Amino acid sequence: MLLAVLSGFIIACFVPLLGKQLRGKWSLIMTALPLSLFIYFLTFINPVSRQQKLFFSYNWVPSMGINFDFLVDGLSLLFALMITGIGALVFLYTSAYMQGDRYLDRFYGYLCLFMGAMLGMVLSDNIFTLFVFWELTSISSFFLIGYNNESKASRKSALISLTVTGLGGFFLLAAFALIGNITGTYSINEMIGSAAVLKAHELYLLIIIFLFIAAFSKSAQFPLHFWLPGAMKAPTPVSTYLHSATMVKAGIYLLARFTPVLGGVLVWNNTLTIVGGFTMVYAAFHSIFKKDLKEILAFSTISALGMLVFLLGLGTSEALLAATVYIVVHALYKAGLFLVTGIIDHETGTRKIFKLSGLRKVMMPVAIAGLLAMISNAGIPPSFGFIGKDLIYESALQLNMNATVLTAVAVLANTLLLYASILVGIKPFAGPLPDTYKEVHLPDWRLWVPPLFLGAVGIILGLFPVIVEGGIITPALLSMHPTAPKIHLKLWHGFNLVLGLSAVTIMGGLLLYFSLKPSIRHEVWLAKFNKLSPQNLAIYLSRKFRDFAGLWTRLLQNGYVRIYVLVIISFLTALLAYQSFTQVRFYVDPAKISPLTSAEMVVMLILITAILYLVYTPSRLAAVAAMGVIGYCICLIFVFYSAPDLAMTQFAVDTLTVILFVLVLYRLPKYITYSNWLIRLRDGLVALFFGLLITILGLEVLNEPTSKETTQFFAENSYTLAKGKNVVNVILVDYRGIDTMVEITVLTIAALGVFALLKLQLNKYDQEL
């Protein structure tokens, strides 16, 4: 299992080595990876259909309880089959759609990376490994959305996508940390036993808020939906794979997976129902006014995701069954429509709906694929979409409260989505063929076979739902609702209210199609409300935040080292002052203070004199000499208190520092006073106050009881464990080895930076800038 999950990452590392081979016919071989994984996960259908849960555990960070724990149950298997199955078709489609692209190897690498991240996410039983894979999906999707990196629009869309989903990842980590702390386990399966504890906990509301933000950001729920339409700047294979079948359903998976753990509470159900219901109507309404095929599909995808959140919010076994079926239905028809759109764009060079017609005469298989996908989207029998739509209406009608309102909302959204699917699946192929497209021809079979296959599967599953009923749908439902009654999917339920609502949906969609003709006027009218859109509000807030960041930078990070030091010292002074006045007792025991010797008094007198001379001298060379005197006085203090090793270290460092200062003195400008007396007075007061607080802190330490446990440990173990008699050296080299290595690395980098600056030679143009 670990190899199956990590295979995408492994292949992604080796794909760039293939280079030129992948740009030719060899690109077809990449389809073998998702196809083989699809076949591998098919082998789990039999045990999962018998309600078995298969666990696979691999040690990663066992001391922290973080391992590669994978769980194969109905829900994870459903998503794994969807990820690999749709992935195989997308990989095949890509081999023709992007044939000859100079960065095709890189593109396949990103696809493999994304597929591996999605598989790891849906199969993880450990919440922190789930989070790691969750973040990897955001990163890999960023690369895919911004694949056309020479396009400013693509780069902007990728950044917006990463910002929104990255924000969700932050809240997901916070939610998982709280859940793990309360339940005492990181296993999602074990958390089900602690569901009652979680729901009764005072932090329950905060947990679900964090979880909702994460899920809504990834699954494009209002008001965090605006990144998805912009992501359509990506190539069609990306839109198909990420934004119809897989990544956008990551949030849906998260909500479904935690339904048994956190669901069943009024605030959980009502929030999901309201947000999902509003999102599906809002996005469906916008989809009917868009004139670009990808934009239509983007908003209809947001609406479909809202439908899934809506069903998860209803929370009944019927609603969860409808959600499970609709996940499959949506993946089939939406992936098919995206692939059809890609073919149209690839062959005609446009996606504008009012420019397209009659393409059935030159691309009949593609037209059939679009028709089949539209039938499934519309819920017209005998498609699997018809079964899914009936289940949605049935689950809404069976509610005890607000059944009429919620059913009407579902009917309205489905009617609008039907109109959008007709625009994409039928409109480009109906009517006469313009002279502009008479030279268009049927593309490579690798382009039209995948959408045709998806459309055919949607019809086959509608005629024979038993194919997925026992092995996929039922186990997935039981993963979310363990006490759900036995189900039986069938195409025909007789003449009833549900069938009547389906007929109303179909008739309403057709009526809307014949009465509302695509026009630019619609988009112009809708653009009037853009100022109030979540995207514009988010952009406005981001600009204000950037302005604040610029102001903050100009104030605190203006390029002057003395300002940096002043800010740091001021902050530490405020922190120490608060701590001192709230917790320090200000008690000094004279008995614990050693009497000063004459030698110490002489050294302290020299030290104070050197400091005052350093502050007031107008000579840079004299200041450096005074600094050296201060350093050597500190060396003597170390000697007085039996720390010769520290004294030698201080002596070496101080000597080297003085030499370096003297060596670079001749490169420095003439000694100039950079500050007035007020600034110097401010700096002096800050320094005096900080020194006073450090003195108080040092005296307070004397009142604390001395613990010898650490001293005894190092004294007893430094030789036996580290083979060294010098305890200080052993601590630095062995017990703090990594810390010391990092310190050395930082010093090395700083030295390289200084060397580079010394060697820097600016030309005349750079100096003018």
mmCIF file of N, CA and C in Angstrom, residues 121-173:
data_model
loop_
_atom_site.group_PDB
_atom_site.id
_atom_site.type_symbol
_atom_site.label_atom_id
_atom_site.label_comp_id
_atom_site.label_asym_id
_atom_site.label_seq_id
_atom_site.Cartn_x
_atom_site.Cartn_y
_atom_site.Cartn_z
ATOM 1 N N MET A 121 -4.066 11.322 0.832
ATOM 2 C CA MET A 121 -5.038 12.030 1.651
ATOM 3 C C MET A 121 -6.269 11.180 1.948
ATOM 4 N N VAL A 122 -6.840 10.536 0.919
ATOM 5 C CA VAL A 122 -8.082 9.792 1.128
ATOM 6 C C VAL A 122 -7.851 8.462 1.834
ATOM 7 N N LEU A 123 -6.618 7.950 1.799
ATOM 8 C CA LEU A 123 -6.343 6.654 2.431
ATOM 9 C C LEU A 123 -5.762 6.801 3.840
ATOM 10 N N SER A 124 -5.336 8.007 4.231
ATOM 11 C CA SER A 124 -4.688 8.188 5.532
ATOM 12 C C SER A 124 -5.685 8.009 6.662
ATOM 13 N N ASP A 125 -5.259 7.251 7.659
ATOM 14 C CA ASP A 125 -6.048 7.112 8.887
ATOM 15 C C ASP A 125 -5.480 7.999 9.981
ATOM 16 N N ASN A 126 -4.241 8.441 9.841
ATOM 17 C CA ASN A 126 -3.608 9.341 10.794
ATOM 18 C C ASN A 126 -3.883 10.785 10.367
ATOM 19 N N ILE A 127 -4.390 11.604 11.279
ATOM 20 C CA ILE A 127 -4.829 12.944 10.894
ATOM 21 C C ILE A 127 -3.666 13.822 10.435
ATOM 22 N N PHE A 128 -2.467 13.596 10.962
ATOM 23 C CA PHE A 128 -1.359 14.469 10.583
ATOM 24 C C PHE A 128 -0.737 14.045 9.253
ATOM 25 N N THR A 129 -0.753 12.752 8.929
ATOM 26 C CA THR A 129 -0.340 12.369 7.579
ATOM 27 C C THR A 129 -1.391 12.828 6.565
ATOM 28 N N LEU A 130 -2.658 12.794 6.976
ATOM 29 C CA LEU A 130 -3.713 13.338 6.103
ATOM 30 C C LEU A 130 -3.449 14.812 5.826
ATOM 31 N N PHE A 131 -3.048 15.548 6.862
ATOM 32 C CA PHE A 131 -2.757 16.971 6.679
ATOM 33 C C PHE A 131 -1.574 17.182 5.734
ATOM 34 N N VAL A 132 -0.535 16.352 5.876
ATOM 35 C CA VAL A 132 0.637 16.484 5.002
ATOM 36 C C VAL A 132 0.224 16.297 3.541
ATOM 37 N N PHE A 133 -0.552 15.262 3.273
ATOM 38 C CA PHE A 133 -0.994 15.014 1.895
ATOM 39 C C PHE A 133 -1.981 16.095 1.436
ATOM 40 N N TRP A 134 -2.783 16.608 2.354
ATOM 41 C CA TRP A 134 -3.706 17.714 2.035
ATOM 42 C C TRP A 134 -2.923 18.916 1.502
ATOM 43 N N GLU A 135 -1.848 19.252 2.195
ATOM 44 C CA GLU A 135 -1.027 20.381 1.765
ATOM 45 C C GLU A 135 -0.309 20.086 0.448
ATOM 46 N N LEU A 136 0.083 18.844 0.251
ATOM 47 C CA LEU A 136 0.736 18.475 -1.006
ATOM 48 C C LEU A 136 -0.215 18.613 -2.193
ATOM 49 N N THR A 137 -1.510 18.371 -1.981
ATOM 50 C CA THR A 137 -2.471 18.593 -3.071
ATOM 51 C C THR A 137 -2.535 20.075 -3.428
ATOM 52 N N SER A 138 -2.449 20.945 -2.416
ATOM 53 C CA SER A 138 -2.472 22.390 -2.692
ATOM 54 C C SER A 138 -1.233 22.813 -3.460
ATOM 55 N N ILE A 139 -0.078 22.283 -3.062
ATOM 56 C CA ILE A 139 1.179 22.671 -3.713
ATOM 57 C C ILE A 139 1.224 22.157 -5.156
ATOM 58 N N SER A 140 0.865 20.889 -5.345
ATOM 59 C CA SER A 140 0.904 20.328 -6.697
ATOM 60 C C SER A 140 -0.133 20.993 -7.599
ATOM 61 N N SER A 141 -1.302 21.337 -7.050
ATOM 62 C CA SER A 141 -2.300 22.029 -7.869
ATOM 63 C C SER A 141 -1.827 23.431 -8.237
ATOM 64 N N PHE A 142 -1.045 24.049 -7.356
ATOM 65 C CA PHE A 142 -0.458 25.357 -7.672
ATOM 66 C C PHE A 142 0.433 25.259 -8.906
ATOM 67 N N PHE A 143 1.247 24.213 -8.975
ATOM 68 C CA PHE A 143 2.109 24.017 -10.144
ATOM 69 C C PHE A 143 1.291 23.757 -11.400
ATOM 70 N N LEU A 144 0.208 22.992 -11.271
ATOM 71 C CA LEU A 144 -0.602 22.644 -12.434
ATOM 72 C C LEU A 144 -1.415 23.839 -12.934
ATOM 73 N N ILE A 145 -1.994 24.590 -12.014
ATOM 74 C CA ILE A 145 -2.781 25.761 -12.422
ATOM 75 C C ILE A 145 -1.881 26.809 -13.075
ATOM 76 N N GLY A 146 -0.686 26.964 -12.532
ATOM 77 C CA GLY A 146 0.248 27.941 -13.090
ATOM 78 C C GLY A 146 1.202 27.346 -14.101
ATOM 79 N N TYR A 147 0.805 26.239 -14.722
ATOM 80 C CA TYR A 147 1.699 25.566 -15.669
ATOM 81 C C TYR A 147 2.132 26.510 -16.792
ATOM 82 N N ASN A 148 1.182 27.260 -17.327
ATOM 83 C CA ASN A 148 1.535 28.248 -18.359
ATOM 84 C C ASN A 148 2.118 29.482 -17.662
ATOM 85 N N ASN A 149 3.329 29.324 -17.152
ATOM 86 C CA ASN A 149 3.876 30.359 -16.270
ATOM 87 C C ASN A 149 4.270 31.643 -16.996
ATOM 88 N N GLU A 150 4.237 31.635 -18.313
ATOM 89 C CA GLU A 150 4.512 32.873 -19.039
ATOM 90 C C GLU A 150 3.288 33.777 -19.101
ATOM 91 N N SER A 151 2.143 33.217 -18.706
ATOM 92 C CA SER A 151 0.902 33.992 -18.707
ATOM 93 C C SER A 151 0.678 34.618 -17.332
ATOM 94 N N LYS A 152 0.497 35.931 -17.311
ATOM 95 C CA LYS A 152 0.263 36.630 -16.049
ATOM 96 C C LYS A 152 -1.031 36.147 -15.399
ATOM 97 N N ALA A 153 -2.062 35.881 -16.207
ATOM 98 C CA ALA A 153 -3.341 35.412 -15.667
ATOM 99 C C ALA A 153 -3.187 34.057 -14.992
ATOM 100 N N SER A 154 -2.389 33.161 -15.591
ATOM 101 C CA SER A 154 -2.172 31.840 -14.995
ATOM 102 C C SER A 154 -1.421 31.956 -13.672
ATOM 103 N N ARG A 155 -0.419 32.796 -13.645
ATOM 104 C CA ARG A 155 0.341 32.977 -12.405
ATOM 105 C C ARG A 155 -0.552 33.548 -11.300
ATOM 106 N N LYS A 156 -1.381 34.514 -11.666
ATOM 107 C CA LYS A 156 -2.270 35.117 -10.675
ATOM 108 C C LYS A 156 -3.278 34.094 -10.160
ATOM 109 N N SER A 157 -3.842 33.299 -11.060
ATOM 110 C CA SER A 157 -4.815 32.290 -10.646
ATOM 111 C C SER A 157 -4.177 31.254 -9.725
ATOM 112 N N ALA A 158 -2.951 30.858 -10.045
ATOM 113 C CA ALA A 158 -2.258 29.881 -9.210
ATOM 114 C C ALA A 158 -2.001 30.441 -7.813
ATOM 115 N N LEU A 159 -1.617 31.704 -7.731
ATOM 116 C CA LEU A 159 -1.357 32.325 -6.429
ATOM 117 C C LEU A 159 -2.637 32.452 -5.610
ATOM 118 N N ILE A 160 -3.733 32.844 -6.260
ATOM 119 C CA ILE A 160 -5.007 32.954 -5.543
ATOM 120 C C ILE A 160 -5.446 31.591 -5.028
ATOM 121 N N SER A 161 -5.313 30.579 -5.873
ATOM 122 C CA SER A 161 -5.672 29.219 -5.466
ATOM 123 C C SER A 161 -4.851 28.765 -4.269
ATOM 124 N N LEU A 162 -3.543 28.981 -4.337
ATOM 125 C CA LEU A 162 -2.670 28.564 -3.239
ATOM 126 C C LEU A 162 -2.972 29.344 -1.969
ATOM 127 N N THR A 163 -3.294 30.628 -2.099
ATOM 128 C CA THR A 163 -3.597 31.454 -0.932
ATOM 129 C C THR A 163 -4.840 30.963 -0.212
ATOM 130 N N VAL A 164 -5.899 30.719 -0.979
ATOM 131 C CA VAL A 164 -7.169 30.305 -0.367
ATOM 132 C C VAL A 164 -7.047 28.905 0.236
ATOM 133 N N THR A 165 -6.525 27.961 -0.534
ATOM 134 C CA THR A 165 -6.414 26.590 -0.022
ATOM 135 C C THR A 165 -5.350 26.491 1.068
ATOM 136 N N GLY A 166 -4.299 27.317 0.965
ATOM 137 C CA GLY A 166 -3.300 27.337 2.026
ATOM 138 C C GLY A 166 -3.871 27.864 3.330
ATOM 139 N N LEU A 167 -4.747 28.859 3.243
ATOM 140 C CA LEU A 167 -5.438 29.360 4.434
ATOM 141 C C LEU A 167 -6.260 28.241 5.065
ATOM 142 N N GLY A 168 -6.946 27.477 4.220
ATOM 143 C CA GLY A 168 -7.712 26.345 4.740
ATOM 144 C C GLY A 168 -6.829 25.315 5.409
ATOM 145 N N GLY A 169 -5.638 25.091 4.850
ATOM 146 C CA GLY A 169 -4.713 24.139 5.449
ATOM 147 C C GLY A 169 -4.284 24.552 6.846
ATOM 148 N N PHE A 170 -4.094 25.848 7.060
ATOM 149 C CA PHE A 170 -3.726 26.343 8.393
ATOM 150 C C PHE A 170 -4.815 26.005 9.413
ATOM 151 N N PHE A 171 -6.063 26.253 9.063
ATOM 152 C CA PHE A 171 -7.154 25.967 9.981
ATOM 153 C C PHE A 171 -7.362 24.458 10.157
ATOM 154 N N LEU A 172 -7.075 23.694 9.117
ATOM 155 C CA LEU A 172 -7.184 22.242 9.252
ATOM 156 C C LEU A 172 -6.181 21.718 10.269
ATOM 157 N N LEU A 173 -4.960 22.224 10.228
ATOM 158 C CA LEU A 173 -3.950 21.814 11.203
ATOM 159 C C LEU A 173 -4.400 22.170 12.618
#
